[in-house]
């Protein structure tokens, strides 16, 4: 008999994610699972549970609901204060996202609100977002800082993430995003020095990843290489916001430095996608971002012509995701 301290029973469909013939989700109808000390130790038909499992603990009746593994959100910015809903309304009416990233608007506006929030208020806001993740089936998030953008306020964001991990079952993987944008209140060269010489060393023990945004409103390719190169030397694993708003070198930098992920990629080229694949860098697509930034919404398809890969526009409205694909 298999010993367990928890059992879930009567799942209408239990998705094992182990493909079977004709079912890529590997679903078990009227399924059950048993766990011990937080790990699944048995899975199968509900009618087989009592014969297979010695249960000393709680049972949960799924009452016919569909049961799936917890979702993982690989790109989140949960620690911030304030709202830019009015800017979203402007974009819906035709305003340009990049034009909003100037002065005290855009990301700079959220930075100001986040700096002005005390730690308790910021924790309450972030915990409410964590609860929404859980309510929608997400059990693990990659969580970026990036709205403090100086040593004390980025430290405040990490403190929020650390406290949050003790208050919620949500699994949190912290990322340092000091290279989000250059704050409005500091010289660019001075900020780059502070980022690489002070903040990156200070937060190495608190973050798994270092991220940088390589796009026109944020950091140039040369700046991004310097920031992520310094982070890699310090022992961070790397991520990068790349080719979100326009074509650029971000995907190439991700491949060169062996980043764990390159995110957004709306304007990545087929050659860049192939480079990412060769480097083992995961493409994290964020199609919803184009709806909030009111970016281009046209799909792309690949075609092979004269032994070359090319991207061709289609007329179907869709989030602007460029995909490298092979045709027979």
PDB file of C-alpha atoms in Angstrom:
ATOM      1  CA  UNK A   1       0.000   0.000   0.000  1.00  0.00           C
ATOM      2  CA  UNK A   2       1.103   3.537  -0.749  1.00  0.00           C
ATOM      3  CA  UNK A   3       1.014   5.807   2.299  1.00  0.00           C
ATOM      4  CA  UNK A   4      -0.452   9.293   1.880  1.00  0.00           C
ATOM      5  CA  UNK A   5      -1.574  12.200   4.039  1.00  0.00           C
ATOM      6  CA  UNK A   6      -3.854  13.843   1.449  1.00  0.00           C
ATOM      7  CA  UNK A   7      -6.202  12.656  -1.272  1.00  0.00           C
ATOM      8  CA  UNK A   8      -8.194  14.492  -3.908  1.00  0.00           C
ATOM      9  CA  UNK A   9     -11.145  12.495  -5.221  1.00  0.00           C
ATOM     10  CA  UNK A  10     -13.847  12.547  -7.890  1.00  0.00           C
ATOM     11  CA  UNK A  11     -12.179  14.833 -10.412  1.00  0.00           C
ATOM     12  CA  UNK A  12     -14.404  14.888 -13.491  1.00  0.00           C
ATOM     13  CA  UNK A  13     -11.237  15.191 -15.568  1.00  0.00           C
ATOM     14  CA  UNK A  14      -7.784  14.934 -13.994  1.00  0.00           C
ATOM     15  CA  UNK A  15      -5.123  16.237 -16.394  1.00  0.00           C
ATOM     16  CA  UNK A  16      -1.878  14.342 -15.789  1.00  0.00           C
ATOM     17  CA  UNK A  17      -0.014  16.118 -18.636  1.00  0.00           C
ATOM     18  CA  UNK A  18       1.420  12.723 -19.637  1.00  0.00           C
ATOM     19  CA  UNK A  19       0.231  12.286 -23.242  1.00  0.00           C
ATOM     20  CA  UNK A  20      -1.682   9.160 -24.183  1.00  0.00           C
ATOM     21  CA  UNK A  21      -2.981   8.016 -27.562  1.00  0.00           C
ATOM     22  CA  UNK A  22      -5.409  10.658 -28.750  1.00  0.00           C
ATOM     23  CA  UNK A  23      -5.141  12.785 -25.607  1.00  0.00           C
ATOM     24  CA  UNK A  24      -2.154  15.129 -25.211  1.00  0.00           C
ATOM     25  CA  UNK A  25      -3.327  16.073 -21.698  1.00  0.00           C
ATOM     26  CA  UNK A  26      -3.419  12.489 -20.456  1.00  0.00           C
ATOM     27  CA  UNK A  27      -6.804  12.977 -18.792  1.00  0.00           C
ATOM     28  CA  UNK A  28      -8.263  10.515 -16.297  1.00  0.00           C
ATOM     29  CA  UNK A  29     -12.071  10.561 -16.093  1.00  0.00           C
ATOM     30  CA  UNK A  30     -13.335  10.413 -12.489  1.00  0.00           C
ATOM     31  CA  UNK A  31      -9.734  10.645 -11.351  1.00  0.00           C
ATOM     32  CA  UNK A  32      -8.051  10.852  -7.980  1.00  0.00           C
ATOM     33  CA  UNK A  33      -4.614  11.593  -6.625  1.00  0.00           C
ATOM     34  CA  UNK A  34      -2.836  11.022  -3.334  1.00  0.00           C
ATOM     35  CA  UNK A  35       0.042  13.000  -1.866  1.00  0.00           C
ATOM     36  CA  UNK A  36       2.461  12.726   1.026  1.00  0.00           C
ATOM     37  CA  UNK A  37       4.321  15.700   2.493  1.00  0.00           C
ATOM     38  CA  UNK A  38       3.341  17.827  -0.462  1.00  0.00           C
ATOM     39  CA  UNK A  39       4.342  15.392  -3.228  1.00  0.00           C
ATOM     40  CA  UNK A  40       2.031  13.353  -5.403  1.00  0.00           C
ATOM     41  CA  UNK A  41       2.597   9.649  -4.692  1.00  0.00           C
ATOM     42  CA  UNK A  42      -0.299   8.076  -6.621  1.00  0.00           C
ATOM     43  CA  UNK A  43      -2.678   9.004  -9.414  1.00  0.00           C
ATOM     44  CA  UNK A  44      -5.427   6.989 -11.092  1.00  0.00           C
ATOM     45  CA  UNK A  45      -9.139   6.176 -11.233  1.00  0.00           C
ATOM     46  CA  UNK A  46     -11.061   7.201  -8.124  1.00  0.00           C
ATOM     47  CA  UNK A  47     -12.475   3.672  -7.755  1.00  0.00           C
ATOM     48  CA  UNK A  48      -8.925   2.316  -7.332  1.00  0.00           C
ATOM     49  CA  UNK A  49      -7.817   4.720  -4.600  1.00  0.00           C
ATOM     50  CA  UNK A  50      -8.866   2.748  -1.513  1.00  0.00           C
ATOM     51  CA  UNK A  51      -7.259  -0.451  -2.769  1.00  0.00           C
ATOM     52  CA  UNK A  52      -3.965   1.272  -3.587  1.00  0.00           C
ATOM     53  CA  UNK A  53      -3.534   3.962  -0.955  1.00  0.00           C
ATOM     54  CA  UNK A  54      -3.390   3.941   2.857  1.00  0.00           C
ATOM     55  CA  UNK A  55      -4.641   7.403   3.731  1.00  0.00           C
ATOM     56  CA  UNK A  56      -3.890   9.051   7.060  1.00  0.00           C
ATOM     57  CA  UNK A  57      -5.014  12.601   6.498  1.00  0.00           C
ATOM     58  CA  UNK A  58      -7.498  14.820   4.682  1.00  0.00           C
ATOM     59  CA  UNK A  59      -9.656  14.170   1.649  1.00  0.00           C
ATOM     60  CA  UNK A  60     -10.928  16.805  -0.761  1.00  0.00           C
ATOM     61  CA  UNK A  61     -13.922  16.045  -2.977  1.00  0.00           C
ATOM     62  CA  UNK A  62     -13.476  17.754  -6.347  1.00  0.00           C
ATOM     63  CA  UNK A  63     -17.172  17.135  -7.035  1.00  0.00           C
ATOM     64  CA  UNK A  64     -16.622  16.535 -10.730  1.00  0.00           C
ATOM     65  CA  UNK A  65     -14.483  19.590 -11.368  1.00  0.00           C
ATOM     66  CA  UNK A  66     -11.590  19.549 -13.831  1.00  0.00           C
ATOM     67  CA  UNK A  67      -8.219  19.375 -12.051  1.00  0.00           C
ATOM     68  CA  UNK A  68      -5.022  20.575 -13.725  1.00  0.00           C
ATOM     69  CA  UNK A  69      -1.462  21.204 -12.504  1.00  0.00           C
ATOM     70  CA  UNK A  70      -0.742  24.689 -11.183  1.00  0.00           C
ATOM     71  CA  UNK A  71       0.081  27.266 -13.845  1.00  0.00           C
ATOM     72  CA  UNK A  72       3.470  29.008 -13.971  1.00  0.00           C
ATOM     73  CA  UNK A  73       3.546  32.684 -14.965  1.00  0.00           C
ATOM     74  CA  UNK A  74       7.052  33.338 -16.271  1.00  0.00           C
ATOM     75  CA  UNK A  75       6.802  37.139 -16.555  1.00  0.00           C
ATOM     76  CA  UNK A  76       5.192  39.299 -13.869  1.00  0.00           C
ATOM     77  CA  UNK A  77       5.659  42.787 -12.367  1.00  0.00           C
ATOM     78  CA  UNK A  78       3.641  42.445  -9.128  1.00  0.00           C
ATOM     79  CA  UNK A  79       5.328  45.042  -6.861  1.00  0.00           C
ATOM     80  CA  UNK A  80       4.076  48.522  -7.653  1.00  0.00           C
ATOM     81  CA  UNK A  81       1.742  51.284  -6.509  1.00  0.00           C
ATOM     82  CA  UNK A  82      -0.417  53.729  -8.401  1.00  0.00           C
ATOM     83  CA  UNK A  83      -2.422  53.417 -11.606  1.00  0.00           C
ATOM     84  CA  UNK A  84      -1.973  54.481 -15.228  1.00  0.00           C
ATOM     85  CA  UNK A  85      -5.520  53.635 -16.359  1.00  0.00           C
ATOM     86  CA  UNK A  86      -5.885  57.098 -17.894  1.00  0.00           C
ATOM     87  CA  UNK A  87      -2.859  56.430 -20.098  1.00  0.00           C
ATOM     88  CA  UNK A  88      -4.441  53.180 -21.253  1.00  0.00           C
ATOM     89  CA  UNK A  89      -7.548  55.150 -22.203  1.00  0.00           C
ATOM     90  CA  UNK A  90      -5.355  57.533 -24.209  1.00  0.00           C
ATOM     91  CA  UNK A  91      -3.803  54.615 -26.095  1.00  0.00           C
ATOM     92  CA  UNK A  92      -7.222  53.175 -26.902  1.00  0.00           C
ATOM     93  CA  UNK A  93      -7.990  56.550 -28.474  1.00  0.00           C
ATOM     94  CA  UNK A  94      -4.805  56.415 -30.559  1.00  0.00           C
ATOM     95  CA  UNK A  95      -2.087  57.601 -28.182  1.00  0.00           C
ATOM     96  CA  UNK A  96       1.400  56.139 -28.575  1.00  0.00           C
ATOM     97  CA  UNK A  97       2.922  54.089 -25.752  1.00  0.00           C
ATOM     98  CA  UNK A  98       6.468  55.224 -26.435  1.00  0.00           C
ATOM     99  CA  UNK A  99       5.405  58.855 -26.412  1.00  0.00           C
ATOM    100  CA  UNK A 100       4.060  58.301 -22.896  1.00  0.00           C
ATOM    101  CA  UNK A 101       7.494  57.116 -21.639  1.00  0.00           C
ATOM    102  CA  UNK A 102       8.826  60.620 -21.074  1.00  0.00           C
ATOM    103  CA  UNK A 103       8.973  63.101 -18.261  1.00  0.00           C
ATOM    104  CA  UNK A 104       6.808  62.058 -15.331  1.00  0.00           C
ATOM    105  CA  UNK A 105       4.501  59.803 -17.322  1.00  0.00           C
ATOM    106  CA  UNK A 106       4.575  56.112 -18.163  1.00  0.00           C
ATOM    107  CA  UNK A 107       6.867  53.898 -16.122  1.00  0.00           C
ATOM    108  CA  UNK A 108       8.327  56.976 -14.394  1.00  0.00           C
ATOM    109  CA  UNK A 109       4.884  57.696 -12.969  1.00  0.00           C
ATOM    110  CA  UNK A 110       4.647  54.217 -11.462  1.00  0.00           C
ATOM    111  CA  UNK A 111       8.174  54.590 -10.077  1.00  0.00           C
ATOM    112  CA  UNK A 112       7.151  57.793  -8.308  1.00  0.00           C
ATOM    113  CA  UNK A 113       4.045  56.139  -6.816  1.00  0.00           C
ATOM    114  CA  UNK A 114       5.990  53.057  -5.729  1.00  0.00           C
ATOM    115  CA  UNK A 115       8.702  55.103  -4.078  1.00  0.00           C
ATOM    116  CA  UNK A 116       6.029  57.073  -2.242  1.00  0.00           C
ATOM    117  CA  UNK A 117       4.244  53.983  -0.887  1.00  0.00           C
ATOM    118  CA  UNK A 118       5.264  52.674   2.517  1.00  0.00           C
ATOM    119  CA  UNK A 119       6.263  49.020   2.793  1.00  0.00           C
ATOM    120  CA  UNK A 120       2.995  47.949   4.441  1.00  0.00           C
ATOM    121  CA  UNK A 121       0.854  49.504   1.712  1.00  0.00           C
ATOM    122  CA  UNK A 122       3.024  48.022  -1.007  1.00  0.00           C
ATOM    123  CA  UNK A 123       2.804  44.591   0.615  1.00  0.00           C
ATOM    124  CA  UNK A 124      -0.996  44.828   0.813  1.00  0.00           C
ATOM    125  CA  UNK A 125      -1.223  45.730  -2.890  1.00  0.00           C
ATOM    126  CA  UNK A 126       1.119  42.912  -3.891  1.00  0.00           C
ATOM    127  CA  UNK A 127      -0.651  40.364  -1.697  1.00  0.00           C
ATOM    128  CA  UNK A 128      -3.976  41.202  -3.369  1.00  0.00           C
ATOM    129  CA  UNK A 129      -2.364  40.517  -6.751  1.00  0.00           C
ATOM    130  CA  UNK A 130      -0.922  37.256  -5.429  1.00  0.00           C
ATOM    131  CA  UNK A 131      -4.390  36.168  -4.366  1.00  0.00           C
ATOM    132  CA  UNK A 132      -5.696  36.856  -7.878  1.00  0.00           C
ATOM    133  CA  UNK A 133      -2.925  34.696  -9.315  1.00  0.00           C
ATOM    134  CA  UNK A 134      -3.941  31.852  -7.011  1.00  0.00           C
ATOM    135  CA  UNK A 135      -7.650  32.286  -7.707  1.00  0.00           C
ATOM    136  CA  UNK A 136      -6.955  31.803 -11.416  1.00  0.00           C
ATOM    137  CA  UNK A 137      -4.834  28.689 -11.001  1.00  0.00           C
ATOM    138  CA  UNK A 138      -1.321  30.160 -11.020  1.00  0.00           C
ATOM    139  CA  UNK A 139       0.852  28.618  -8.324  1.00  0.00           C
ATOM    140  CA  UNK A 140       4.326  29.906  -9.342  1.00  0.00           C
ATOM    141  CA  UNK A 141       5.361  33.337 -10.587  1.00  0.00           C
ATOM    142  CA  UNK A 142       8.590  34.930 -11.695  1.00  0.00           C
ATOM    143  CA  UNK A 143       8.347  38.290  -9.890  1.00  0.00           C
ATOM    144  CA  UNK A 144      10.278  41.336 -11.063  1.00  0.00           C
ATOM    145  CA  UNK A 145      11.234  44.440  -9.167  1.00  0.00           C
ATOM    146  CA  UNK A 146      11.875  47.489 -11.349  1.00  0.00           C
ATOM    147  CA  UNK A 147       9.616  50.228  -9.991  1.00  0.00           C
ATOM    148  CA  UNK A 148      12.021  51.417  -7.282  1.00  0.00           C
ATOM    149  CA  UNK A 149      15.077  52.067  -9.451  1.00  0.00           C
ATOM    150  CA  UNK A 150      17.380  53.107  -6.642  1.00  0.00           C
ATOM    151  CA  UNK A 151      19.062  51.130  -3.891  1.00  0.00           C
ATOM    152  CA  UNK A 152      16.592  51.763  -1.023  1.00  0.00           C
ATOM    153  CA  UNK A 153      13.432  51.397  -3.094  1.00  0.00           C
ATOM    154  CA  UNK A 154      14.559  48.277  -4.939  1.00  0.00           C
ATOM    155  CA  UNK A 155      15.452  46.878  -1.490  1.00  0.00           C
ATOM    156  CA  UNK A 156      11.912  47.743  -0.373  1.00  0.00           C
ATOM    157  CA  UNK A 157      10.525  45.755  -3.303  1.00  0.00           C
ATOM    158  CA  UNK A 158      12.627  42.734  -2.412  1.00  0.00           C
ATOM    159  CA  UNK A 159      11.454  43.016   1.197  1.00  0.00           C
ATOM    160  CA  UNK A 160       7.850  42.925  -0.066  1.00  0.00           C
ATOM    161  CA  UNK A 161       8.532  39.783  -2.096  1.00  0.00           C
ATOM    162  CA  UNK A 162      10.256  38.145   0.861  1.00  0.00           C
ATOM    163  CA  UNK A 163       7.341  38.899   3.202  1.00  0.00           C
ATOM    164  CA  UNK A 164       4.833  37.845   0.564  1.00  0.00           C
ATOM    165  CA  UNK A 165       6.437  34.410   0.395  1.00  0.00           C
ATOM    166  CA  UNK A 166       5.589  33.898   4.079  1.00  0.00           C
ATOM    167  CA  UNK A 167       1.955  34.996   3.685  1.00  0.00           C
ATOM    168  CA  UNK A 168       0.811  33.059   0.621  1.00  0.00           C
ATOM    169  CA  UNK A 169       1.273  29.575  -0.855  1.00  0.00           C
ATOM    170  CA  UNK A 170       2.220  31.214  -4.153  1.00  0.00           C
ATOM    171  CA  UNK A 171       5.784  30.205  -5.133  1.00  0.00           C
ATOM    172  CA  UNK A 172       7.786  33.345  -5.948  1.00  0.00           C
ATOM    173  CA  UNK A 173      10.986  33.440  -8.016  1.00  0.00           C
ATOM    174  CA  UNK A 174      12.511  36.941  -7.627  1.00  0.00           C
ATOM    175  CA  UNK A 175      14.088  38.883 -10.497  1.00  0.00           C
ATOM    176  CA  UNK A 176      16.056  42.136 -10.215  1.00  0.00           C
ATOM    177  CA  UNK A 177      14.866  44.561 -12.918  1.00  0.00           C
ATOM    178  CA  UNK A 178      16.940  47.604 -12.068  1.00  0.00           C
ATOM    179  CA  UNK A 179      17.477  47.936 -15.820  1.00  0.00           C
ATOM    180  CA  UNK A 180      13.814  48.736 -16.466  1.00  0.00           C
ATOM    181  CA  UNK A 181      14.241  52.366 -17.516  1.00  0.00           C
ATOM    182  CA  UNK A 182      16.526  55.212 -16.457  1.00  0.00           C
ATOM    183  CA  UNK A 183      14.710  57.177 -13.718  1.00  0.00           C
ATOM    184  CA  UNK A 184      13.672  60.702 -14.616  1.00  0.00           C
ATOM    185  CA  UNK A 185      15.565  62.236 -11.703  1.00  0.00           C
ATOM    186  CA  UNK A 186      19.130  61.031 -12.481  1.00  0.00           C
ATOM    187  CA  UNK A 187      21.788  61.403 -15.160  1.00  0.00           C
ATOM    188  CA  UNK A 188      21.935  58.360 -17.453  1.00  0.00           C
ATOM    189  CA  UNK A 189      25.641  57.648 -16.952  1.00  0.00           C
ATOM    190  CA  UNK A 190      25.290  58.047 -13.185  1.00  0.00           C
ATOM    191  CA  UNK A 191      22.394  55.603 -13.120  1.00  0.00           C
ATOM    192  CA  UNK A 192      24.307  53.007 -15.105  1.00  0.00           C
ATOM    193  CA  UNK A 193      27.217  53.289 -12.655  1.00  0.00           C
ATOM    194  CA  UNK A 194      24.891  52.919  -9.663  1.00  0.00           C
ATOM    195  CA  UNK A 195      23.169  49.971 -11.277  1.00  0.00           C
ATOM    196  CA  UNK A 196      26.333  48.033 -12.077  1.00  0.00           C
ATOM    197  CA  UNK A 197      28.531  49.043  -9.154  1.00  0.00           C
ATOM    198  CA  UNK A 198      26.012  49.247  -6.302  1.00  0.00           C
ATOM    199  CA  UNK A 199      22.665  47.623  -7.004  1.00  0.00           C
ATOM    200  CA  UNK A 200      23.760  44.498  -8.882  1.00  0.00           C
ATOM    201  CA  UNK A 201      26.202  43.431  -6.140  1.00  0.00           C
ATOM    202  CA  UNK A 202      23.730  44.385  -3.386  1.00  0.00           C
ATOM    203  CA  UNK A 203      20.849  42.252  -4.651  1.00  0.00           C
ATOM    204  CA  UNK A 204      22.697  39.147  -5.788  1.00  0.00           C
ATOM    205  CA  UNK A 205      21.689  37.259  -2.623  1.00  0.00           C
ATOM    206  CA  UNK A 206      18.034  38.203  -3.043  1.00  0.00           C
ATOM    207  CA  UNK A 207      17.382  37.544  -6.735  1.00  0.00           C
ATOM    208  CA  UNK A 208      17.661  34.475  -8.922  1.00  0.00           C
ATOM    209  CA  UNK A 209      17.559  36.447 -12.176  1.00  0.00           C
ATOM    210  CA  UNK A 210      18.641  39.813 -13.535  1.00  0.00           C
ATOM    211  CA  UNK A 211      16.478  41.282 -16.287  1.00  0.00           C
ATOM    212  CA  UNK A 212      16.960  44.250 -18.614  1.00  0.00           C
ATOM    213  CA  UNK A 213      14.734  45.992 -21.147  1.00  0.00           C
ATOM    214  CA  UNK A 214      16.501  46.435 -24.477  1.00  0.00           C
ATOM    215  CA  UNK A 215      14.259  48.798 -26.426  1.00  0.00           C
ATOM    216  CA  UNK A 216      14.234  52.461 -27.414  1.00  0.00           C
ATOM    217  CA  UNK A 217      12.516  53.831 -24.268  1.00  0.00           C
ATOM    218  CA  UNK A 218      14.881  51.895 -21.995  1.00  0.00           C
ATOM    219  CA  UNK A 219      18.439  50.690 -22.708  1.00  0.00           C
ATOM    220  CA  UNK A 220      20.573  50.504 -25.837  1.00  0.00           C
ATOM    221  CA  UNK A 221      22.127  47.233 -27.017  1.00  0.00           C
ATOM    222  CA  UNK A 222      25.572  48.263 -25.744  1.00  0.00           C
ATOM    223  CA  UNK A 223      24.161  49.254 -22.349  1.00  0.00           C
ATOM    224  CA  UNK A 224      22.188  46.006 -22.153  1.00  0.00           C
ATOM    225  CA  UNK A 225      25.286  43.925 -22.928  1.00  0.00           C
ATOM    226  CA  UNK A 226      27.220  45.738 -20.211  1.00  0.00           C
ATOM    227  CA  UNK A 227      24.471  45.374 -17.594  1.00  0.00           C
ATOM    228  CA  UNK A 228      23.743  41.713 -18.262  1.00  0.00           C
ATOM    229  CA  UNK A 229      27.428  40.891 -18.680  1.00  0.00           C
ATOM    230  CA  UNK A 230      28.112  42.353 -15.244  1.00  0.00           C
ATOM    231  CA  UNK A 231      25.148  40.470 -13.794  1.00  0.00           C
ATOM    232  CA  UNK A 232      26.349  37.184 -15.303  1.00  0.00           C
ATOM    233  CA  UNK A 233      29.818  37.716 -13.833  1.00  0.00           C
ATOM    234  CA  UNK A 234      28.218  38.205 -10.409  1.00  0.00           C
ATOM    235  CA  UNK A 235      26.331  34.909 -10.722  1.00  0.00           C
ATOM    236  CA  UNK A 236      22.842  36.002 -11.750  1.00  0.00           C
ATOM    237  CA  UNK A 237      20.881  34.007 -14.272  1.00  0.00           C
ATOM    238  CA  UNK A 238      19.698  36.249 -17.085  1.00  0.00           C
ATOM    239  CA  UNK A 239      16.419  37.320 -18.663  1.00  0.00           C
ATOM    240  CA  UNK A 240      15.750  40.085 -21.162  1.00  0.00           C
ATOM    241  CA  UNK A 241      12.822  42.165 -22.437  1.00  0.00           C
ATOM    242  CA  UNK A 242      13.589  42.046 -26.160  1.00  0.00           C
ATOM    243  CA  UNK A 243      12.157  43.381 -29.433  1.00  0.00           C
ATOM    244  CA  UNK A 244       8.850  44.425 -27.897  1.00  0.00           C
ATOM    245  CA  UNK A 245       8.315  47.783 -29.564  1.00  0.00           C
ATOM    246  CA  UNK A 246      10.586  47.605 -32.619  1.00  0.00           C
ATOM    247  CA  UNK A 247      13.200  45.379 -34.241  1.00  0.00           C
ATOM    248  CA  UNK A 248      16.445  45.329 -32.278  1.00  0.00           C
ATOM    249  CA  UNK A 249      19.408  43.365 -30.980  1.00  0.00           C
ATOM    250  CA  UNK A 250      17.771  42.156 -27.772  1.00  0.00           C
ATOM    251  CA  UNK A 251      17.159  38.567 -28.953  1.00  0.00           C
ATOM    252  CA  UNK A 252      20.747  38.322 -30.221  1.00  0.00           C
ATOM    253  CA  UNK A 253      22.090  39.533 -26.868  1.00  0.00           C
ATOM    254  CA  UNK A 254      19.979  36.930 -25.084  1.00  0.00           C
ATOM    255  CA  UNK A 255      21.464  34.190 -27.259  1.00  0.00           C
ATOM    256  CA  UNK A 256      25.026  35.509 -26.945  1.00  0.00           C
ATOM    257  CA  UNK A 257      24.909  35.620 -23.148  1.00  0.00           C
ATOM    258  CA  UNK A 258      22.958  32.392 -22.687  1.00  0.00           C
ATOM    259  CA  UNK A 259      19.927  34.058 -21.106  1.00  0.00           C
ATOM    260  CA  UNK A 260      17.358  31.717 -19.615  1.00  0.00           C
ATOM    261  CA  UNK A 261      14.576  33.613 -21.393  1.00  0.00           C
ATOM    262  CA  UNK A 262      13.918  36.337 -23.921  1.00  0.00           C
ATOM    263  CA  UNK A 263      10.517  37.923 -23.401  1.00  0.00           C
ATOM    264  CA  UNK A 264       8.000  39.732 -25.652  1.00  0.00           C
ATOM    265  CA  UNK A 265       9.733  39.180 -29.049  1.00  0.00           C
ATOM    266  CA  UNK A 266       6.984  40.816 -31.111  1.00  0.00           C
ATOM    267  CA  UNK A 267       9.577  42.006 -33.620  1.00  0.00           C
ATOM    268  CA  UNK A 268      12.079  39.141 -33.444  1.00  0.00           C
ATOM    269  CA  UNK A 269      13.331  37.952 -36.825  1.00  0.00           C
ATOM    270  CA  UNK A 270      13.534  34.306 -37.958  1.00  0.00           C
ATOM    271  CA  UNK A 271      17.330  34.422 -37.640  1.00  0.00           C
ATOM    272  CA  UNK A 272      17.044  35.686 -34.061  1.00  0.00           C
ATOM    273  CA  UNK A 273      14.499  32.996 -33.204  1.00  0.00           C
ATOM    274  CA  UNK A 274      16.862  30.339 -34.536  1.00  0.00           C
ATOM    275  CA  UNK A 275      19.714  31.829 -32.477  1.00  0.00           C
ATOM    276  CA  UNK A 276      17.568  31.684 -29.338  1.00  0.00           C
ATOM    277  CA  UNK A 277      16.684  28.068 -30.045  1.00  0.00           C
ATOM    278  CA  UNK A 278      20.352  27.155 -30.581  1.00  0.00           C
ATOM    279  CA  UNK A 279      21.302  28.862 -27.304  1.00  0.00           C
ATOM    280  CA  UNK A 280      18.566  27.053 -25.370  1.00  0.00           C
ATOM    281  CA  UNK A 281      16.921  30.367 -24.469  1.00  0.00           C
ATOM    282  CA  UNK A 282      13.198  30.059 -23.766  1.00  0.00           C
ATOM    283  CA  UNK A 283      10.885  32.406 -25.677  1.00  0.00           C
ATOM    284  CA  UNK A 284       8.363  33.894 -23.244  1.00  0.00           C
ATOM    285  CA  UNK A 285       5.637  35.426 -25.385  1.00  0.00           C
ATOM    286  CA  UNK A 286       3.525  38.200 -23.860  1.00  0.00           C
ATOM    287  CA  UNK A 287       0.741  38.840 -26.393  1.00  0.00           C
ATOM    288  CA  UNK A 288      -1.432  40.572 -23.820  1.00  0.00           C
ATOM    289  CA  UNK A 289       1.167  43.328 -23.541  1.00  0.00           C
ATOM    290  CA  UNK A 290       0.300  44.556 -27.013  1.00  0.00           C
ATOM    291  CA  UNK A 291      -3.286  45.055 -25.918  1.00  0.00           C
ATOM    292  CA  UNK A 292      -2.269  47.198 -22.945  1.00  0.00           C
ATOM    293  CA  UNK A 293       0.333  49.179 -24.905  1.00  0.00           C
ATOM    294  CA  UNK A 294      -2.005  49.391 -27.928  1.00  0.00           C
ATOM    295  CA  UNK A 295       0.801  48.096 -30.126  1.00  0.00           C
ATOM    296  CA  UNK A 296       0.533  46.572 -33.622  1.00  0.00           C
ATOM    297  CA  UNK A 297      -1.932  43.695 -33.847  1.00  0.00           C
ATOM    298  CA  UNK A 298      -1.199  41.717 -36.960  1.00  0.00           C
ATOM    299  CA  UNK A 299      -0.103  38.137 -37.099  1.00  0.00           C
ATOM    300  CA  UNK A 300       2.829  36.880 -39.115  1.00  0.00           C
ATOM    301  CA  UNK A 301       3.412  33.644 -40.896  1.00  0.00           C
ATOM    302  CA  UNK A 302       6.530  32.010 -42.237  1.00  0.00           C
ATOM    303  CA  UNK A 303       7.083  30.943 -45.787  1.00  0.00           C
ATOM    304  CA  UNK A 304      10.017  29.343 -47.469  1.00  0.00           C
ATOM    305  CA  UNK A 305      11.169  30.871 -50.720  1.00  0.00           C
ATOM    306  CA  UNK A 306      14.452  30.271 -52.550  1.00  0.00           C
ATOM    307  CA  UNK A 307      15.824  28.398 -49.508  1.00  0.00           C
ATOM    308  CA  UNK A 308      15.363  31.492 -47.300  1.00  0.00           C
ATOM    309  CA  UNK A 309      12.968  32.049 -44.404  1.00  0.00           C
ATOM    310  CA  UNK A 310      10.813  35.135 -44.686  1.00  0.00           C
ATOM    311  CA  UNK A 311       7.993  36.698 -42.694  1.00  0.00           C
ATOM    312  CA  UNK A 312       4.838  37.641 -44.554  1.00  0.00           C
ATOM    313  CA  UNK A 313       1.941  39.686 -43.136  1.00  0.00           C
ATOM    314  CA  UNK A 314      -1.533  38.235 -43.031  1.00  0.00           C
ATOM    315  CA  UNK A 315      -4.804  40.092 -42.801  1.00  0.00           C
ATOM    316  CA  UNK A 316      -5.987  38.264 -39.687  1.00  0.00           C
ATOM    317  CA  UNK A 317      -6.036  40.608 -36.645  1.00  0.00           C
ATOM    318  CA  UNK A 318      -4.043  39.103 -33.791  1.00  0.00           C
ATOM    319  CA  UNK A 319      -1.416  40.037 -31.224  1.00  0.00           C
ATOM    320  CA  UNK A 320       1.824  40.843 -33.033  1.00  0.00           C
ATOM    321  CA  UNK A 321       3.765  37.663 -32.409  1.00  0.00           C
ATOM    322  CA  UNK A 322       6.294  36.707 -35.028  1.00  0.00           C
ATOM    323  CA  UNK A 323       6.863  32.998 -35.115  1.00  0.00           C
ATOM    324  CA  UNK A 324       9.605  31.034 -36.821  1.00  0.00           C
ATOM    325  CA  UNK A 325       8.125  27.925 -38.359  1.00  0.00           C
ATOM    326  CA  UNK A 326       9.065  25.333 -40.929  1.00  0.00           C
ATOM    327  CA  UNK A 327       6.905  24.438 -43.867  1.00  0.00           C
ATOM    328  CA  UNK A 328       7.120  21.071 -45.658  1.00  0.00           C
TER     329      UNK A 328
END
